[in-house]
Coordinates of C-alpha atoms in Angstrom, one line a residue:
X1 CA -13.6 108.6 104.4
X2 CA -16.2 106.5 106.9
X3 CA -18.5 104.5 105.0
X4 CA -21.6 103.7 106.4
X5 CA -23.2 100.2 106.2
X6 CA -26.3 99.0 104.6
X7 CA -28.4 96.9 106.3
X8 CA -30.5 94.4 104.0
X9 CA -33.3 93.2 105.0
X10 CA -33.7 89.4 103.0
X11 CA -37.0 88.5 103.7
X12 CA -38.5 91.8 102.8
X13 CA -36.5 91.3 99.3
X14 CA -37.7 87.8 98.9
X15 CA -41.3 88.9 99.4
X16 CA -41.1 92.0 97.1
X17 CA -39.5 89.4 94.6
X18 CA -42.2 87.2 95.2
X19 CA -44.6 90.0 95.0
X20 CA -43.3 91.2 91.5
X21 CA -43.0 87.4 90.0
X22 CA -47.4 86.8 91.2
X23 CA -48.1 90.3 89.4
X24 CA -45.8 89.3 86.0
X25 CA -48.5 86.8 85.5
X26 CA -46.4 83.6 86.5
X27 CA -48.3 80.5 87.1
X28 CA -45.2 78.7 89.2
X29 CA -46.7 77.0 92.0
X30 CA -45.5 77.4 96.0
X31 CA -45.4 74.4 97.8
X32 CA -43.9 75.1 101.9
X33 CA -43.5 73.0 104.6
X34 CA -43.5 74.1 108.0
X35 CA -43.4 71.9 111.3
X36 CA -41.6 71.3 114.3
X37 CA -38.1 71.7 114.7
X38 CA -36.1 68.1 113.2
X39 CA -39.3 67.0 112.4
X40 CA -38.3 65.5 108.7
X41 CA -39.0 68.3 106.4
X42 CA -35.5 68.2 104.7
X43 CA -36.1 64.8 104.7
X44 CA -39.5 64.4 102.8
X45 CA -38.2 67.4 100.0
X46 CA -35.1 65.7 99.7
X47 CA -36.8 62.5 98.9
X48 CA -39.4 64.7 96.4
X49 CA -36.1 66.0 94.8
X50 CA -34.2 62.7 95.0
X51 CA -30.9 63.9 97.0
X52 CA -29.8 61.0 98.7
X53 CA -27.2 62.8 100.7
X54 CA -27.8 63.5 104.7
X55 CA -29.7 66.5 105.4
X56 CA -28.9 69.5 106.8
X57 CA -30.6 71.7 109.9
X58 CA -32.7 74.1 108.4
X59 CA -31.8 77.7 108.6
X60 CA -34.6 80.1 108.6
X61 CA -36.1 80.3 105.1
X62 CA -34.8 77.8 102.8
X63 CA -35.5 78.0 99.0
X64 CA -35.2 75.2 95.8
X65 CA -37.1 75.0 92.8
X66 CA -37.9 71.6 89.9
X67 CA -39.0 71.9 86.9
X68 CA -40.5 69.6 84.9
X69 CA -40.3 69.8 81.2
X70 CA -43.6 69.4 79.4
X71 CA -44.8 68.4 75.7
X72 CA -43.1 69.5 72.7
X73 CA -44.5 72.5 72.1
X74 CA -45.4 73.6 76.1
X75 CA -44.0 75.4 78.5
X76 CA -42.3 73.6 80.9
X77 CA -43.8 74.1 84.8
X78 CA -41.8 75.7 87.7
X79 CA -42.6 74.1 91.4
X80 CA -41.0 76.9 93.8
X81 CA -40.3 74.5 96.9
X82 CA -40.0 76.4 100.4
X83 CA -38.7 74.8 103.9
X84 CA -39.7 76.9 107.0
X85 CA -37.1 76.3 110.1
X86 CA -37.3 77.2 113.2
X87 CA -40.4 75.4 114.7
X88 CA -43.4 78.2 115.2
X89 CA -41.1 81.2 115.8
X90 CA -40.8 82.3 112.5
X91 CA -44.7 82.2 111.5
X92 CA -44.7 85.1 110.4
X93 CA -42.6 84.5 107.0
X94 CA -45.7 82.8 106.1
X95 CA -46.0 86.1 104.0
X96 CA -43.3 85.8 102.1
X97 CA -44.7 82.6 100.1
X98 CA -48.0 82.8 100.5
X99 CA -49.0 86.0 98.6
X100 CA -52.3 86.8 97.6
X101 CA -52.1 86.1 93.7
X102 CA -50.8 83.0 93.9
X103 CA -52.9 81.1 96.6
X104 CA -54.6 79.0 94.3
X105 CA -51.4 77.8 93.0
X106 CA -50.1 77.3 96.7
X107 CA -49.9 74.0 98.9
X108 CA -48.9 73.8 102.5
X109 CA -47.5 70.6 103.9
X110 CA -47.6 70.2 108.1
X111 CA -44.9 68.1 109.1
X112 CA -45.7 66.2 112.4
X113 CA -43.2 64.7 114.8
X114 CA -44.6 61.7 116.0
X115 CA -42.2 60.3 118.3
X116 CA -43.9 63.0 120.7
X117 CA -47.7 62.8 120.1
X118 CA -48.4 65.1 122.4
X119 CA -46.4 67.7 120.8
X120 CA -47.1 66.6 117.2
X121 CA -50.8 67.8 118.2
X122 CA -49.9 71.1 119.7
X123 CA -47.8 71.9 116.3
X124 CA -50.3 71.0 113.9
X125 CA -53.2 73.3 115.8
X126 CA -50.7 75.8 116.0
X127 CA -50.0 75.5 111.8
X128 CA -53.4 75.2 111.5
X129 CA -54.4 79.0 113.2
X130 CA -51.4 80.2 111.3
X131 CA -51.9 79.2 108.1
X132 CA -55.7 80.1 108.3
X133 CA -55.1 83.9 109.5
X134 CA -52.8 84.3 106.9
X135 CA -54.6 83.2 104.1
X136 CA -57.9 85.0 105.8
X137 CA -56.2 88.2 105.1
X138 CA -54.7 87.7 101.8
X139 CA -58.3 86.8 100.7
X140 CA -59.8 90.3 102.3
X141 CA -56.7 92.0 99.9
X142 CA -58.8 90.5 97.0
X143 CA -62.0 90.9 97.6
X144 CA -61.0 94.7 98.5
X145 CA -60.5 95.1 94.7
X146 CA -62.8 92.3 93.3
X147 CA -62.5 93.9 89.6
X148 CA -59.0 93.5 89.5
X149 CA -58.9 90.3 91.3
X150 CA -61.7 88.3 89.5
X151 CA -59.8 85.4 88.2
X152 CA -57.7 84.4 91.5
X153 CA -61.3 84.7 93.3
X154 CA -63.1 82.7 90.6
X155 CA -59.9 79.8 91.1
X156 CA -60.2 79.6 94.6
X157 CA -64.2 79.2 94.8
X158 CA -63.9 76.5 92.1
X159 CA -61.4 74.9 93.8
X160 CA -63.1 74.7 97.1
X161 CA -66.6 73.9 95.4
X162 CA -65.3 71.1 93.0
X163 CA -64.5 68.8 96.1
X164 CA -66.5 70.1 98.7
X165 CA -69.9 71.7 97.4
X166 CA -71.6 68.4 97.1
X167 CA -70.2 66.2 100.1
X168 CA -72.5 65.2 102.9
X169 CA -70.1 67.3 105.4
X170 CA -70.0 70.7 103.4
X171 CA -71.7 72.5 106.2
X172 CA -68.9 71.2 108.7
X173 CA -65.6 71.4 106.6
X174 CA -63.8 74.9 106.3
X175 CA -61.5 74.6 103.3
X176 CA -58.3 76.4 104.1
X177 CA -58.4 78.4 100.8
X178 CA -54.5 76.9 100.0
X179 CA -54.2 73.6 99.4
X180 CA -53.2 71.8 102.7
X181 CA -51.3 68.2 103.6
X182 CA -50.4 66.6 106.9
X183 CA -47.3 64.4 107.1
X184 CA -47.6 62.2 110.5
X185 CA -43.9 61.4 109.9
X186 CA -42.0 59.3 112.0
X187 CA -44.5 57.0 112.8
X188 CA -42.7 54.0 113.5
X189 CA -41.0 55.8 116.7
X190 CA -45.1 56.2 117.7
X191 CA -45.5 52.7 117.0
X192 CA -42.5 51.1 118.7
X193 CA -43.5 53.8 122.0
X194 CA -47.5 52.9 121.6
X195 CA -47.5 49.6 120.5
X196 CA -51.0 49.1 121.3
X197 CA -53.4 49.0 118.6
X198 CA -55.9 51.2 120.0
X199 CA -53.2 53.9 120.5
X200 CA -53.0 53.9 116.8
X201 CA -56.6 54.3 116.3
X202 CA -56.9 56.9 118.6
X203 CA -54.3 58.5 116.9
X204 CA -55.0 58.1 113.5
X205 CA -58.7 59.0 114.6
X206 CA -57.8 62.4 115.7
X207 CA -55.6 63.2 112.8
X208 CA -58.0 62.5 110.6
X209 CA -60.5 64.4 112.5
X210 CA -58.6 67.9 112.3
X211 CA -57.4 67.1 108.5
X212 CA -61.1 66.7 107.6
X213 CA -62.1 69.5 109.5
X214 CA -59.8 71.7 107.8
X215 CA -60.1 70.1 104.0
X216 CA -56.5 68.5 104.2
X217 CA -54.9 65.4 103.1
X218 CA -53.3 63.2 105.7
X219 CA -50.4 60.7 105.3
X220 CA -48.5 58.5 107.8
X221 CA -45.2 57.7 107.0
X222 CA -41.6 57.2 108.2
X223 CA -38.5 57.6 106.0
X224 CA -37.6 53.6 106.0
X225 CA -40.8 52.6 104.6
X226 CA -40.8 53.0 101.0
X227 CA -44.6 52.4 100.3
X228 CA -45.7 55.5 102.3
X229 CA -42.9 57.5 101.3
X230 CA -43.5 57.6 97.4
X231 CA -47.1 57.8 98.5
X232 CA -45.9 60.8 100.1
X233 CA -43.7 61.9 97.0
X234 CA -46.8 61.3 94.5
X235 CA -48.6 63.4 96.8
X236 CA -46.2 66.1 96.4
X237 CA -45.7 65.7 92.6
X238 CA -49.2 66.1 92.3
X239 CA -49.9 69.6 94.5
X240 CA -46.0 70.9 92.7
X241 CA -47.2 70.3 88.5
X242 CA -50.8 69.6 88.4
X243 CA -50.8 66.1 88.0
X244 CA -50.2 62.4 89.6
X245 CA -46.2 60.9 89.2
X246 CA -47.0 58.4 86.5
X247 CA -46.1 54.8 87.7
X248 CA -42.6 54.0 86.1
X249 CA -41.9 57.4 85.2
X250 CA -38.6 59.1 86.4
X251 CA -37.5 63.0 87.6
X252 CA -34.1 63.6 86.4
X253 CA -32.9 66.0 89.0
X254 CA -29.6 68.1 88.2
X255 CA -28.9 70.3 91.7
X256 CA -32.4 71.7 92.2
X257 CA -33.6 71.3 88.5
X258 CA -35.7 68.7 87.6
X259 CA -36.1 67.5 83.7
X260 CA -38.9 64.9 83.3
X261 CA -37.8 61.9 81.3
X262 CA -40.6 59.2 79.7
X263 CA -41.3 56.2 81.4
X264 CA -38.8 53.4 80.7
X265 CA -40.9 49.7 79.7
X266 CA -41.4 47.6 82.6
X267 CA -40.0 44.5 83.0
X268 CA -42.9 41.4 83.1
X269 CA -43.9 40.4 86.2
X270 CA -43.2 36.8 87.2
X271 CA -46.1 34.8 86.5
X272 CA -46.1 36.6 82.9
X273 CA -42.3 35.2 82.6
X274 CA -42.9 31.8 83.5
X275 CA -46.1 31.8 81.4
X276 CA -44.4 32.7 78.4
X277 CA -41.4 30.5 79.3
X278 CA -44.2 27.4 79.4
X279 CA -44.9 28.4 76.0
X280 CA -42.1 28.8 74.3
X281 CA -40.9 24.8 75.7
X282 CA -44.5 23.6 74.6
X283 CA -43.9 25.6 70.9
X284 CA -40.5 24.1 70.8
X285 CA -41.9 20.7 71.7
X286 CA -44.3 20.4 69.1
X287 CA -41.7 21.7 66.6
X288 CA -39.2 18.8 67.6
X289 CA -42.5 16.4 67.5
X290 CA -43.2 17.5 64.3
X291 CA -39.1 17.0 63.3
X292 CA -39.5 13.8 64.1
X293 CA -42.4 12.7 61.9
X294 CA -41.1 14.2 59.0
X295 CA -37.8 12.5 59.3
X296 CA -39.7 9.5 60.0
X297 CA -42.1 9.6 56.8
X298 CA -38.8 10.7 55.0
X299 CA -36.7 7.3 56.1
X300 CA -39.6 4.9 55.6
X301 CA -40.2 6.6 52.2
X302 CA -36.8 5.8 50.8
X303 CA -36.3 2.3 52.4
X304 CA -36.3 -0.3 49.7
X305 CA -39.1 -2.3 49.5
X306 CA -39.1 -5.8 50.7
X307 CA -39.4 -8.8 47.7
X308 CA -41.9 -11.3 48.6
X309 CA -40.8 -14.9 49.3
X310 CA -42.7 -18.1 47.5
X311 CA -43.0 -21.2 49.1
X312 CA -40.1 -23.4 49.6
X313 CA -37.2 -20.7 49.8
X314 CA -37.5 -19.7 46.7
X315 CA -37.8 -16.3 45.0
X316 CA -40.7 -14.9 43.4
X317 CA -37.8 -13.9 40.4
X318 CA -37.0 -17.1 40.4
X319 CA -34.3 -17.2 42.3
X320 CA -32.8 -19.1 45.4
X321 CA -33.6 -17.1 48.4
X322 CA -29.9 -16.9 50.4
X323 CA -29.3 -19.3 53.4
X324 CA -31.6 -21.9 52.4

């Protein structure tokens, strides 16, 4: 008996899985990044998750999730975290993250290879078109049924109002209806092949030209320098569970789940140390001082009393004073 094969396709499963999780009422949030080709997307989610191991070419549609564990007594939040491969070709799988339920719970990140600048700017107009079509179209599905789709509507407009309604460029920005970051990564290769400094302000000049344009965020950063990258990770934290990585706070990740532990105390700086260390030897100088005195008033309070001599050697008692 011939059996014939079933061909299945993925990406049509993920999105109807996708599509079934937004109308279930979920209020997981979708952060993807998309960019160039070895650009350092696995490398900015590994460092989100943590995973210090080497990463790996991505293939296609990669998927991960963290979750962070809220109050006693809350529902812990789901971040569903999405790597695009594949430079532009694959654009069009745009639609199986972005759906139109969940776009007010959705960030985009734009990962920029900077060690070509000339390409970096040619990706991020490209991501930029892309993203915008997309979300153009999954806006006109809800406004086709405005009834049904009232509260995603009313999330997006105050979204887009609370930051840009009264700022002095409102008539020039076009908010991107998702929430939308730039990562200029690798940006010490830029600055060890343009070491001039008016290459990076014409750089950093025209980045900031097309993120403010668009209502984005922008960070320049490079995997060795820690500063930018947990400016980057904060960043990140922020768009995946509503709210800032507290300073000192720690994400326990186990494989792609995350547990949120409480901050552990910070140790004093050093200043504070050696302030407190000049203390303590002052407190523990005055206490030995004080010793002191009170042994001394003790010994001169049991000595014996000297008798008084009377003139010519002799005693006041009446006797002869010794040696004379």
């Amino acid at each position: 008996v011939k059996r014939r094969a079933m061909t299945v396709d993925i990406f049509a499963a993920a999105e109807e899985a996708q599509r079934a999780s937004c109308e279930g009422g979920s209020n997981d949030t979708q952060v993807l990044l998309v960019g160039a080709k070895q650009a350092g997307k696995s490398t900015l989610m590994r460092d989100f998750l943590g995973q210090t191991d080497d990463p790996k070419p991505t293939a296609a549609l990669e998927y991960r999730f963290a979750r962070r564990s809220a109050a006693t007594g809350a529902s812990s939040r789901v971040a569903n975290l999405w790597e695009l491969g594949g430079g532009t070709q694959l654009a069009e799988l745009l639609r199986v993250v972005l759906m139109p339920a969940n776009l007010c719970r959705s960030t985009v990140g734009i990962t920029l290879d900077m060690s070509s600048p000339n390409d970096a700017l040619e990706t991020l107009l490209f991501w930029l078109d892309a993203v915008r079509r997309h979300v153009d179209v999954c806006e006109a599905q809800l406004r086709a049924d405005p009834n049904a789709n009232a509260g995603a509507l009313q999330s997006l407009k105050r979204r887009d109002g609370d930051v840009w309604e009264k700022h002095a460029d409102a008539a020039a920005v076009r908010p991107m209806g998702v929430a939308l970051l730039i990562f200029a990564h690798r940006w010490d290769l830029f600055e060890a092949a343009f070491p001039e400094p008016e290459a990076h302000k014409l750089a950093t000049r025209a980045l900031r030209y097309f993120a403010h344009l668009h209502g984005a965020s922008l960070i320049c950063c490079h995997h060795r320098d820690k500063q930018a990258m947990g400016s980057a990770r904060s960043l990140l934290h922020k768009h995946a569970f509503g709210s800032a990585r507290r300073c000192g706070a720690r994400t326990h990740y186990t494989g792609t789940r995350a547990r949120h532990s409480p901050p552990r105390a910070r140790s004093p700086s050093f200043p504070t140390r050696r302030r407190r260390l000049s203390e303590s030897l002052s407190a523990a100088g005055a206490l030995a001082a004080g010793a002191r005195t009170r042994r001394g008033r003790l010994a001169r309070a049991h000595r014996p009393r000297a008798v008084p001599r009377g003139p010519r050697g002799w005693r006041r008692d009446g006797r002869l004073a010794s040696g004379l």
